[in-house]
PDB file of C-alpha atoms and ligand atoms in Angstrom:
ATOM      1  CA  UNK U   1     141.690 118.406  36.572  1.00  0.00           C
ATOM      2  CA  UNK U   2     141.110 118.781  40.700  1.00  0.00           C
ATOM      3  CA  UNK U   3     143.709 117.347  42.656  1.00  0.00           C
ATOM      4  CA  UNK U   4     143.260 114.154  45.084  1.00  0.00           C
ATOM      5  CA  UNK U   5     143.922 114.351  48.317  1.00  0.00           C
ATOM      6  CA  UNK U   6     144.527 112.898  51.517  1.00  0.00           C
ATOM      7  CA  UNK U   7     144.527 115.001  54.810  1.00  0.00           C
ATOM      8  CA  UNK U   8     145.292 113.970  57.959  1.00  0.00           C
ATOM      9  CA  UNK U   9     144.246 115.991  61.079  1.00  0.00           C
ATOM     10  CA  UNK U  10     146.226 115.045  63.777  1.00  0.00           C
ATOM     11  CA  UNK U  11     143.857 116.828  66.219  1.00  0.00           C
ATOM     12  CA  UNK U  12     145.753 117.109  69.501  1.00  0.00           C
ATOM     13  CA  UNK U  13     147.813 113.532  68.868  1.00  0.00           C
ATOM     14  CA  UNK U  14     151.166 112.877  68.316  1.00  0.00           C
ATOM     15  CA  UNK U  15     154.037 114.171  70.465  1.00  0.00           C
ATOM     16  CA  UNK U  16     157.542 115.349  68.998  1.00  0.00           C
ATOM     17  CA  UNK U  17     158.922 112.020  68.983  1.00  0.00           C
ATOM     18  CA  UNK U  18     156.013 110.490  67.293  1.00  0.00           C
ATOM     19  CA  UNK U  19     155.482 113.199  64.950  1.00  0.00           C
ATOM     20  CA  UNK U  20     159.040 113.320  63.056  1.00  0.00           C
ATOM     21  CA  UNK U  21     158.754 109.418  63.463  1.00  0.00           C
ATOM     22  CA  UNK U  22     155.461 109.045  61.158  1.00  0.00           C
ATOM     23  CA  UNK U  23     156.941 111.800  59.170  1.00  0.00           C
ATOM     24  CA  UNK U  24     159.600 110.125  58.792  1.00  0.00           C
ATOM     25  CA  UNK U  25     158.591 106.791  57.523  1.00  0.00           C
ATOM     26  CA  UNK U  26     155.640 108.152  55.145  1.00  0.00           C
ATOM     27  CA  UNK U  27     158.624 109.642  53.264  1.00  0.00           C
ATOM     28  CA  UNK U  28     160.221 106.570  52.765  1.00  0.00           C
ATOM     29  CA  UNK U  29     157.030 104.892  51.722  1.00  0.00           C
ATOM     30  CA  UNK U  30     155.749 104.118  48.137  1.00  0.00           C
ATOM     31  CA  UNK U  31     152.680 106.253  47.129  1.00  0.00           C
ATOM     32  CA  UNK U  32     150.867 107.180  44.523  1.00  0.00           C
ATOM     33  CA  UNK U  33     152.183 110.284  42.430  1.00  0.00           C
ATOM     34  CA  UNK U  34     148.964 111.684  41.714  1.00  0.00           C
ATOM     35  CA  UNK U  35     147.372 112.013  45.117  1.00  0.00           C
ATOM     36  CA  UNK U  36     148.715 115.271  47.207  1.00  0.00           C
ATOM     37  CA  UNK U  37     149.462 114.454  50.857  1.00  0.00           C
ATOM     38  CA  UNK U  38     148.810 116.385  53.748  1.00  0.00           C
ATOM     39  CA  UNK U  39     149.225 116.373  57.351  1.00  0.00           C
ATOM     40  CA  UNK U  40     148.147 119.069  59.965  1.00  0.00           C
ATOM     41  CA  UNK U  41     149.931 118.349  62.810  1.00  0.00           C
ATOM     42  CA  UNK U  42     149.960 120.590  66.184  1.00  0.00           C
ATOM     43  CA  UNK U  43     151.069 123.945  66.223  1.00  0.00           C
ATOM     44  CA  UNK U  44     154.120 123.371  68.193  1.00  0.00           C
ATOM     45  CA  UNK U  45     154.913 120.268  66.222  1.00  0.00           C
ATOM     46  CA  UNK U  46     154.753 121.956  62.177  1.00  0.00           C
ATOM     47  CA  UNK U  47     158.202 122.432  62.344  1.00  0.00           C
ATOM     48  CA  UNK U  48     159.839 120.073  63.256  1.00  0.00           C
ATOM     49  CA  UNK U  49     157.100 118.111  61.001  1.00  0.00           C
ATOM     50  CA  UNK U  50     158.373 120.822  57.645  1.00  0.00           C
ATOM     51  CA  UNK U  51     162.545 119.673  58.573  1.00  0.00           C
ATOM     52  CA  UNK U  52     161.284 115.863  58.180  1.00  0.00           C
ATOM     53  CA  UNK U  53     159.028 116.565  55.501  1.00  0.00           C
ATOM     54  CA  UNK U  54     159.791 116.942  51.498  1.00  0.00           C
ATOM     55  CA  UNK U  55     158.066 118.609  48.846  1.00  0.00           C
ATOM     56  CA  UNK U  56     155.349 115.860  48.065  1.00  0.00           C
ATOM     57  CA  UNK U  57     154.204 116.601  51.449  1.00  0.00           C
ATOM     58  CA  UNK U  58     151.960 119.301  52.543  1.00  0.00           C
ATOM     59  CA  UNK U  59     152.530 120.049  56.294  1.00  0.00           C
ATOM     60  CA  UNK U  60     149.376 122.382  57.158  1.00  0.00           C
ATOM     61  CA  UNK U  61     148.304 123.647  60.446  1.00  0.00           C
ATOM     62  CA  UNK U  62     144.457 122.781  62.369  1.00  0.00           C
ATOM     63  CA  UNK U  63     143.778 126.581  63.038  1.00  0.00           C
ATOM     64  CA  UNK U  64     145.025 130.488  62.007  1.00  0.00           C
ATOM     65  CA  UNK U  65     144.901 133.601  63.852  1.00  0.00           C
ATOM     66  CA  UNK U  66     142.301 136.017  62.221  1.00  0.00           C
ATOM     67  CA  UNK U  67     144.564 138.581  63.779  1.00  0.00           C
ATOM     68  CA  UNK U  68     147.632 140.363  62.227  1.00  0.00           C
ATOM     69  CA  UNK U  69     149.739 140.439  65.383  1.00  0.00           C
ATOM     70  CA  UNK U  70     149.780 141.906  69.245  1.00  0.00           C
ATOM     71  CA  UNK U  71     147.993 141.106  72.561  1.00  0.00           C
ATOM     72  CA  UNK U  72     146.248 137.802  71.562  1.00  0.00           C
ATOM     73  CA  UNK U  73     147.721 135.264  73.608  1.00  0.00           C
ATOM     74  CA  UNK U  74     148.192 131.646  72.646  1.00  0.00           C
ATOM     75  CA  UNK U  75     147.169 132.551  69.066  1.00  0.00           C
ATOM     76  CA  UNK U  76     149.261 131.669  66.140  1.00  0.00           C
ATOM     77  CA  UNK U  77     149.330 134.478  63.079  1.00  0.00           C
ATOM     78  CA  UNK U  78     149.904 133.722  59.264  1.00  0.00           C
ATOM     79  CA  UNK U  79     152.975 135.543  59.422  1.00  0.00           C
ATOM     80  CA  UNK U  80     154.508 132.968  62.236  1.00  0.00           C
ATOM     81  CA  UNK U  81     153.191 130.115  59.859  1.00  0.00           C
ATOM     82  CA  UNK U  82     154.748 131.363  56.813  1.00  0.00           C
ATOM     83  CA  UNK U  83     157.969 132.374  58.746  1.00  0.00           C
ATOM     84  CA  UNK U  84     158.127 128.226  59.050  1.00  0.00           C
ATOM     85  CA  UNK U  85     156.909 127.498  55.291  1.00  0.00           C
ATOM     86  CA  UNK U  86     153.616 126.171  56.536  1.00  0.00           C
ATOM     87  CA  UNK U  87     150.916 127.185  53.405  1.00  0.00           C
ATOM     88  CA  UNK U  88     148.239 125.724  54.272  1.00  0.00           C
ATOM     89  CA  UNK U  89     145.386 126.250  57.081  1.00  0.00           C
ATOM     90  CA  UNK U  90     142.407 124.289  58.287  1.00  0.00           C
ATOM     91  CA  UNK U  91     139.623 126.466  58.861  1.00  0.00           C
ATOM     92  CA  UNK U  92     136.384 125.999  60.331  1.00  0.00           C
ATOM     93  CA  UNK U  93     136.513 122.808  61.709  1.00  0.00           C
ATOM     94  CA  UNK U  94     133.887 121.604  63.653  1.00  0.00           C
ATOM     95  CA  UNK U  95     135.917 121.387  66.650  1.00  0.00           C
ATOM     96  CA  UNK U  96     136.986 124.805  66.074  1.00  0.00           C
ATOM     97  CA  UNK U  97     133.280 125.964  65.703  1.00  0.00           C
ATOM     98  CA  UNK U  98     131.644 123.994  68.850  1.00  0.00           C
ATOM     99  CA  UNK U  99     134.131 123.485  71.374  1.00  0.00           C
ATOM    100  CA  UNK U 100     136.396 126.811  70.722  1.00  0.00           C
ATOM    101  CA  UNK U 101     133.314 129.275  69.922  1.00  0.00           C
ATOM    102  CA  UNK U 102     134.321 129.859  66.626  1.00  0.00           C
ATOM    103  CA  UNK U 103     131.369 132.083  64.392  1.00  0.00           C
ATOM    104  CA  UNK U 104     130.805 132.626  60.929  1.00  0.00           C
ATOM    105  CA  UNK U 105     132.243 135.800  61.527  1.00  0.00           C
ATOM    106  CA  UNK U 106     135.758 134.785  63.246  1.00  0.00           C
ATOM    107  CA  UNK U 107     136.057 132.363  60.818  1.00  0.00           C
ATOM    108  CA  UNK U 108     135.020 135.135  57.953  1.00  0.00           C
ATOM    109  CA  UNK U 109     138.198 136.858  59.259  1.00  0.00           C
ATOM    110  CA  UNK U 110     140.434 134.217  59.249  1.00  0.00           C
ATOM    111  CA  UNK U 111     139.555 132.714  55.901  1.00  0.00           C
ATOM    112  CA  UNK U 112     140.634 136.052  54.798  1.00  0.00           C
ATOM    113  CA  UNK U 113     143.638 136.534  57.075  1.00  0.00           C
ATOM    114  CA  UNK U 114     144.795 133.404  55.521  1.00  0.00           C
ATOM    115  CA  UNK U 115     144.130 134.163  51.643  1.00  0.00           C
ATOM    116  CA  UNK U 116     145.494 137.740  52.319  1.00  0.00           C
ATOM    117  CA  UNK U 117     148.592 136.321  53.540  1.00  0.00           C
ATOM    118  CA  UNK U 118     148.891 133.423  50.300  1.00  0.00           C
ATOM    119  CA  UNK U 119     147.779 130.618  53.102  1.00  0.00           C
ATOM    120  CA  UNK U 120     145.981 128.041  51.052  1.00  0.00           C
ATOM    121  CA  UNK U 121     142.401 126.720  53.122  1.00  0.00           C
ATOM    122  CA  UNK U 122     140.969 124.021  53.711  1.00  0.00           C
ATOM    123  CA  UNK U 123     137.768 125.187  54.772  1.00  0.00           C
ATOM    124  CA  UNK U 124     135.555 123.014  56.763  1.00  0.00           C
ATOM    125  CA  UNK U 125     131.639 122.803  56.911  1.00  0.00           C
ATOM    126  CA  UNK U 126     128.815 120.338  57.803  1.00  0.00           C
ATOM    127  CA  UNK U 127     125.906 119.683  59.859  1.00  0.00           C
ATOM    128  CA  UNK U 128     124.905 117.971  63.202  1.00  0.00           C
ATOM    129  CA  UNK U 129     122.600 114.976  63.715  1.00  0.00           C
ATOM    130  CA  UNK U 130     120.065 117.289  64.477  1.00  0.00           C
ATOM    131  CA  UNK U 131     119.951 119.769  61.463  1.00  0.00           C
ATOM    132  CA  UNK U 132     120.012 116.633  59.468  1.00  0.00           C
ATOM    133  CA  UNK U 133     117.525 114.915  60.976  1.00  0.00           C
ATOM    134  CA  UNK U 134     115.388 118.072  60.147  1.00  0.00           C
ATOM    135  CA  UNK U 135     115.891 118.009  56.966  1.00  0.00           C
ATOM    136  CA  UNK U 136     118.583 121.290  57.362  1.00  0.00           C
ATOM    137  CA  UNK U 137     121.852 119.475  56.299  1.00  0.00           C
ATOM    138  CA  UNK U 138     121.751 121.702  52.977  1.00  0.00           C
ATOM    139  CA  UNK U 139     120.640 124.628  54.418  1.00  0.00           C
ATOM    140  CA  UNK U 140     123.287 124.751  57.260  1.00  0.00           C
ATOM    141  CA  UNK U 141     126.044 123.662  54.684  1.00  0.00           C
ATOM    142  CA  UNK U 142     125.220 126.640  52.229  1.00  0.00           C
ATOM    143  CA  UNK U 143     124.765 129.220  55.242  1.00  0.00           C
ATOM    144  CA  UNK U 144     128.583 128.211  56.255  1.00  0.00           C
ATOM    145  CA  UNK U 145     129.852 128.533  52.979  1.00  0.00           C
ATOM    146  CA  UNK U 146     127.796 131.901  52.242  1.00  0.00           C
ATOM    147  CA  UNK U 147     128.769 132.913  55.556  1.00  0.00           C
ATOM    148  CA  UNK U 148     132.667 132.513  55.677  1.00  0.00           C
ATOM    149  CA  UNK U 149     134.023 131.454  52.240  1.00  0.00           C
ATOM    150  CA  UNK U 150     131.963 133.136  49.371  1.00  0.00           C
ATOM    151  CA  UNK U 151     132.990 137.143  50.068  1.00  0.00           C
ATOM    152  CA  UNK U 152     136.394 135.256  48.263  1.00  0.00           C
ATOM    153  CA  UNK U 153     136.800 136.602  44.632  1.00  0.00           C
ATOM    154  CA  UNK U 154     136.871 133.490  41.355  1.00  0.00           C
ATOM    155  CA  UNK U 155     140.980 134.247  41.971  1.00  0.00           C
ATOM    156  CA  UNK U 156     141.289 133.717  45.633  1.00  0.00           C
ATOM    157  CA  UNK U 157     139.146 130.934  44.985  1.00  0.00           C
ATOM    158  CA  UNK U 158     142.015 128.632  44.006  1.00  0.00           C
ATOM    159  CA  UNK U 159     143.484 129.025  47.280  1.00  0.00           C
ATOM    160  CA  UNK U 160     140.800 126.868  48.715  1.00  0.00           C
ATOM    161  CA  UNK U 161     140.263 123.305  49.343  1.00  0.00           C
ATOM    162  CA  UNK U 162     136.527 122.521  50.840  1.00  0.00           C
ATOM    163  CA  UNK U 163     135.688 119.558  53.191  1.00  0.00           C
ATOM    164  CA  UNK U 164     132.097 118.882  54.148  1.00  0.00           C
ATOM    165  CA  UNK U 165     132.613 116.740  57.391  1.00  0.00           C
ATOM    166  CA  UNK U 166     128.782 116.189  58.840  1.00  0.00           C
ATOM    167  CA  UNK U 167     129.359 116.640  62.658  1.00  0.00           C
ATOM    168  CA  UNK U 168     127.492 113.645  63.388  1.00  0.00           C
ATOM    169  CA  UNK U 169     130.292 111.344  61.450  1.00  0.00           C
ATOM    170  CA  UNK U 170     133.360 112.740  62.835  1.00  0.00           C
ATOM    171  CA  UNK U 171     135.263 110.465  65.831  1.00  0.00           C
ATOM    172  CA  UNK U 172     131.947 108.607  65.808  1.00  0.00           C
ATOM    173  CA  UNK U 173     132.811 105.136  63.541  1.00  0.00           C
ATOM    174  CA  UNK U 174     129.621 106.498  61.667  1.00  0.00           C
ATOM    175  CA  UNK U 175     130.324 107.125  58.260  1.00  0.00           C
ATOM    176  CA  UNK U 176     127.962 109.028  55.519  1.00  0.00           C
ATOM    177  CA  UNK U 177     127.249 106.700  53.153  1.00  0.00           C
ATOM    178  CA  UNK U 178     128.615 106.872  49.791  1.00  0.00           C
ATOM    179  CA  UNK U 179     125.447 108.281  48.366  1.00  0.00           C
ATOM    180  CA  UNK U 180     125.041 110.972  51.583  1.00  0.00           C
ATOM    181  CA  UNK U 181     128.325 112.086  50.478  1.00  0.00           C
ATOM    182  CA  UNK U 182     128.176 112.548  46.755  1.00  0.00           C
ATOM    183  CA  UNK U 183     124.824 113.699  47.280  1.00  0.00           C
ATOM    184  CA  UNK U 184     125.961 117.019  49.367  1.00  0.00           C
ATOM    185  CA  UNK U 185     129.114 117.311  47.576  1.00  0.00           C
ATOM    186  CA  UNK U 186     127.183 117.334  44.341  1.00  0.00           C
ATOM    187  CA  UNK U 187     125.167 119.901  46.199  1.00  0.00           C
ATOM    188  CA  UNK U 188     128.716 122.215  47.467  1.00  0.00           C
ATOM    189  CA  UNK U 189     129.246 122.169  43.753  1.00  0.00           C
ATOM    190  CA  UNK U 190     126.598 123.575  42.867  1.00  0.00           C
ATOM    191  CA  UNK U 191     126.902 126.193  44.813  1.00  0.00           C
ATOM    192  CA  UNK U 192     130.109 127.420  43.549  1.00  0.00           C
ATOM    193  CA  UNK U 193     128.835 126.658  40.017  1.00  0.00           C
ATOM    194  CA  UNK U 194     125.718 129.656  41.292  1.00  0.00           C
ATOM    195  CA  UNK U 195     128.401 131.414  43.162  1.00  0.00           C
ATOM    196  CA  UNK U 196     131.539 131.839  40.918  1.00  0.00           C
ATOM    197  CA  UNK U 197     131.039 129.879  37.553  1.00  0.00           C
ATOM    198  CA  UNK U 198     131.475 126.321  36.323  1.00  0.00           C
ATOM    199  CA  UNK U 199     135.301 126.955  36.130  1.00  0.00           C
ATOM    200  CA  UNK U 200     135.422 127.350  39.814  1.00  0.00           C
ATOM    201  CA  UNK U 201     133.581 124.331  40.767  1.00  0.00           C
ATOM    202  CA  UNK U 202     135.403 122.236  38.719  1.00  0.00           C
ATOM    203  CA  UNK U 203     138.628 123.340  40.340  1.00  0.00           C
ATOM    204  CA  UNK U 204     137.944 122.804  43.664  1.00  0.00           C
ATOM    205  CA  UNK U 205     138.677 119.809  45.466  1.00  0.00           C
ATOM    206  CA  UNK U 206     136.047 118.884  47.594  1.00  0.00           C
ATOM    207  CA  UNK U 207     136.935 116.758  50.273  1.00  0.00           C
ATOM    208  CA  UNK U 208     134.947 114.119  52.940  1.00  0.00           C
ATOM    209  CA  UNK U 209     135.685 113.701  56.493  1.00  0.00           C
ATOM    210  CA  UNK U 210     133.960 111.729  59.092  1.00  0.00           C
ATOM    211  CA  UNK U 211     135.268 108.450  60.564  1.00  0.00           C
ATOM    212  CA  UNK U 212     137.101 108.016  56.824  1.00  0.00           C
ATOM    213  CA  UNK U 213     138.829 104.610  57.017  1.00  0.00           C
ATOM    214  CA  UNK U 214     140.759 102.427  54.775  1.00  0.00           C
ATOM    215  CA  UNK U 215     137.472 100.189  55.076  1.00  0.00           C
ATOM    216  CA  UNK U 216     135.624 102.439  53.698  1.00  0.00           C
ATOM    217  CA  UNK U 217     137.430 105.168  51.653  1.00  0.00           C
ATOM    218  CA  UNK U 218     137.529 103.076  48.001  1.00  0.00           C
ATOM    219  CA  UNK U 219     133.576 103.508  48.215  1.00  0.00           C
ATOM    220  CA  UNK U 220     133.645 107.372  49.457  1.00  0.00           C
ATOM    221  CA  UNK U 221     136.388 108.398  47.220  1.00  0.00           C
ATOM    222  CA  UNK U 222     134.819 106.421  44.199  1.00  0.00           C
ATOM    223  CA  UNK U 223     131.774 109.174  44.477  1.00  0.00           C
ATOM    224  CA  UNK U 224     132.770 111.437  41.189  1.00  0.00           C
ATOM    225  CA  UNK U 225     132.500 114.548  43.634  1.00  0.00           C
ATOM    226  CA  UNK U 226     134.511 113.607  46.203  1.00  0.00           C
ATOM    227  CA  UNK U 227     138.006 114.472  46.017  1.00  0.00           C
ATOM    228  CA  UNK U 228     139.494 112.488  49.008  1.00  0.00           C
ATOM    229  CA  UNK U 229     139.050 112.669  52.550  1.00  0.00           C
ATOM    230  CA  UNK U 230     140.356 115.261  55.373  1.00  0.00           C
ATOM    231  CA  UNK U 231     141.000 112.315  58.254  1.00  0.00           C
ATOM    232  CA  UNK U 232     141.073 111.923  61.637  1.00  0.00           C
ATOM    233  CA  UNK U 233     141.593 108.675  63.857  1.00  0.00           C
ATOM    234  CA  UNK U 234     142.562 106.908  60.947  1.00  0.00           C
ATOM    235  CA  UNK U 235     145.505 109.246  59.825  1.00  0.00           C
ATOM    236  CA  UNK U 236     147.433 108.340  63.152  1.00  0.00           C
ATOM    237  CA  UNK U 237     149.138 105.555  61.738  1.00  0.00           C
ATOM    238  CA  UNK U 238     151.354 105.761  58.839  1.00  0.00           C
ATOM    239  CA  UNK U 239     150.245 102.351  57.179  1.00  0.00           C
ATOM    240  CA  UNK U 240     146.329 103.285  57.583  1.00  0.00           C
ATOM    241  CA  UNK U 241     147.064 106.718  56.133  1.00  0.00           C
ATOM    242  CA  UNK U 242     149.243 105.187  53.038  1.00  0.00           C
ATOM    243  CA  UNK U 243     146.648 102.462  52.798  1.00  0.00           C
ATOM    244  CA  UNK U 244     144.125 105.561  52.116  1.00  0.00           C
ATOM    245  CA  UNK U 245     146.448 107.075  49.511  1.00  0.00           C
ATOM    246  CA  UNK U 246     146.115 104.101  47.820  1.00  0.00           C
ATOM    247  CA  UNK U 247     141.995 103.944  47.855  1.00  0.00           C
ATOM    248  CA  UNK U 248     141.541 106.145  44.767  1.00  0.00           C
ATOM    249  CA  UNK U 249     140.418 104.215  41.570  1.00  0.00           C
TER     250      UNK U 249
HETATM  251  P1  PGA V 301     137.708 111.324  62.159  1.00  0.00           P
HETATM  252  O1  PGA V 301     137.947 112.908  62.172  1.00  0.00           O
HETATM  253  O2  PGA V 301     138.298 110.808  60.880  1.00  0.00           O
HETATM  254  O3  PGA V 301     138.435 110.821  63.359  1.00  0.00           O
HETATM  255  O4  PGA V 301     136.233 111.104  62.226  1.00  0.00           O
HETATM  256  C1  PGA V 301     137.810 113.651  61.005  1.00  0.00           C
HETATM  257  C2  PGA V 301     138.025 115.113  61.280  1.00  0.00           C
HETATM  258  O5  PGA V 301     137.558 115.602  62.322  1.00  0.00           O
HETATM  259  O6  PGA V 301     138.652 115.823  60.483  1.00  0.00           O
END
């Protein structure tokens, strides 16, 4: 009843001519019907990624503005993303949160600049070597989602796509394990089941991320609480990422 999906987060990859090129060719390519594609390529490249794109294929940007409009410069605001079509925001990555400063409470503001403005999320949470190591992996994962996602009402809800990406996996070639990965999304489910209801949980598409591969994906995406992946490195390339459409049962 939750949809499959692949992501791909281009990070800061691809120029123009590369872009419309991969957009270009996954079109033409043969893929499943019932997995929903999406790629989040750069700001400056989401248009020119929408013109190549058709319907079966999301085209959702790495960031939001949790600002309406005015002096904030280099920022991007919903309105400018839905002036383009784009629908769909990644929020929270972990990028986002360590490199760019990003707190619970900026990303509080944009999960709800987003929603407010009918941008779907993908919402992104998960813990570093270190938290896990201590035994904090579910603690730090809850506090995220407690933090920045559950103020949402059961409705606004629907807008959202989750994807637990432990820090320690992503860009690393270290990838949870099957069983590290059913076991916390098991856990994110549960939380929404506390949170919201049953309903809600079941809904929501959880996804993994973290050095996702089409090596390993059949295994990850076999887990019955994982959803699909949200993918770095391994989205670059239009035959990996169609190979990873193809690695649901
Ligand atoms: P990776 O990145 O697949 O290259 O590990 C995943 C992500 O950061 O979304």
């Amino acid at each position: 009843m939750r949809k499959k999906i692949v992501a791909g987060n281009w990070k800061m990859n691809q120029n123009k001519a590369e872009a419309v090129s991969f957009i270009e060719a996954l079109v033409k390519e043969d893929k499943p019907q019932d997995v929903q594609m999406m790629i989040a390529p750069s700001y400056v490249m989401l248009d020119a990624c929408k013109q190549a794109a058709t319907d079966e294929l999301v085209i959702a940007s790495q960031n939001i503005s949790q600002h309406d409009k005015g002096a904030y410069t280099g920022e991007v605001s919903a309105d400018m993303l839905k002036s383009i079509g784009v629908k769909t925001a990644i929020i929270g990555h972990s990028e986002r949160r360590s490199i760019f400063g990003e707190t619970h409470e900026i990303l509080a503001e944009k999960v709800k600049q987003a929603i407010n403005n009918s941008i779907q999320v993908v919402f992104c949470v998960g813990e570093s070597l270190e938290e896990r190591e201590a035994e904090k992996a579910e603690s730090t994962v809850k506090s995220q989602l407690e933090d920045s996602l559950f103020f949402l009402s059961e409705i606004e809800m629907k807008n959202v796509i989750i994807a637990y990406e432990p820090v320690w996996a992503i860009g690393t070639g270290k990838t949870a394990s099957p069983e590290q990965a059913q076991e916390m999304h098991a856990f994110i489910r549960s939380l929404i089941v506390d949170k919201y209801n049953q309903h809600v949980a079941d809904a929501t598409s959880i996804l993994y991320g973290g050095s996702v591969k089409p090596s390993n994906a059949k295994e990850l995406f076999a887990q019955p609480d994982v959803d699909g992946g949200l993918v770095g490195g391994a989205s670059l390339k239009v035959d990996s990422f169609v190979e990873l459409l193809h690695s649901f049962k």
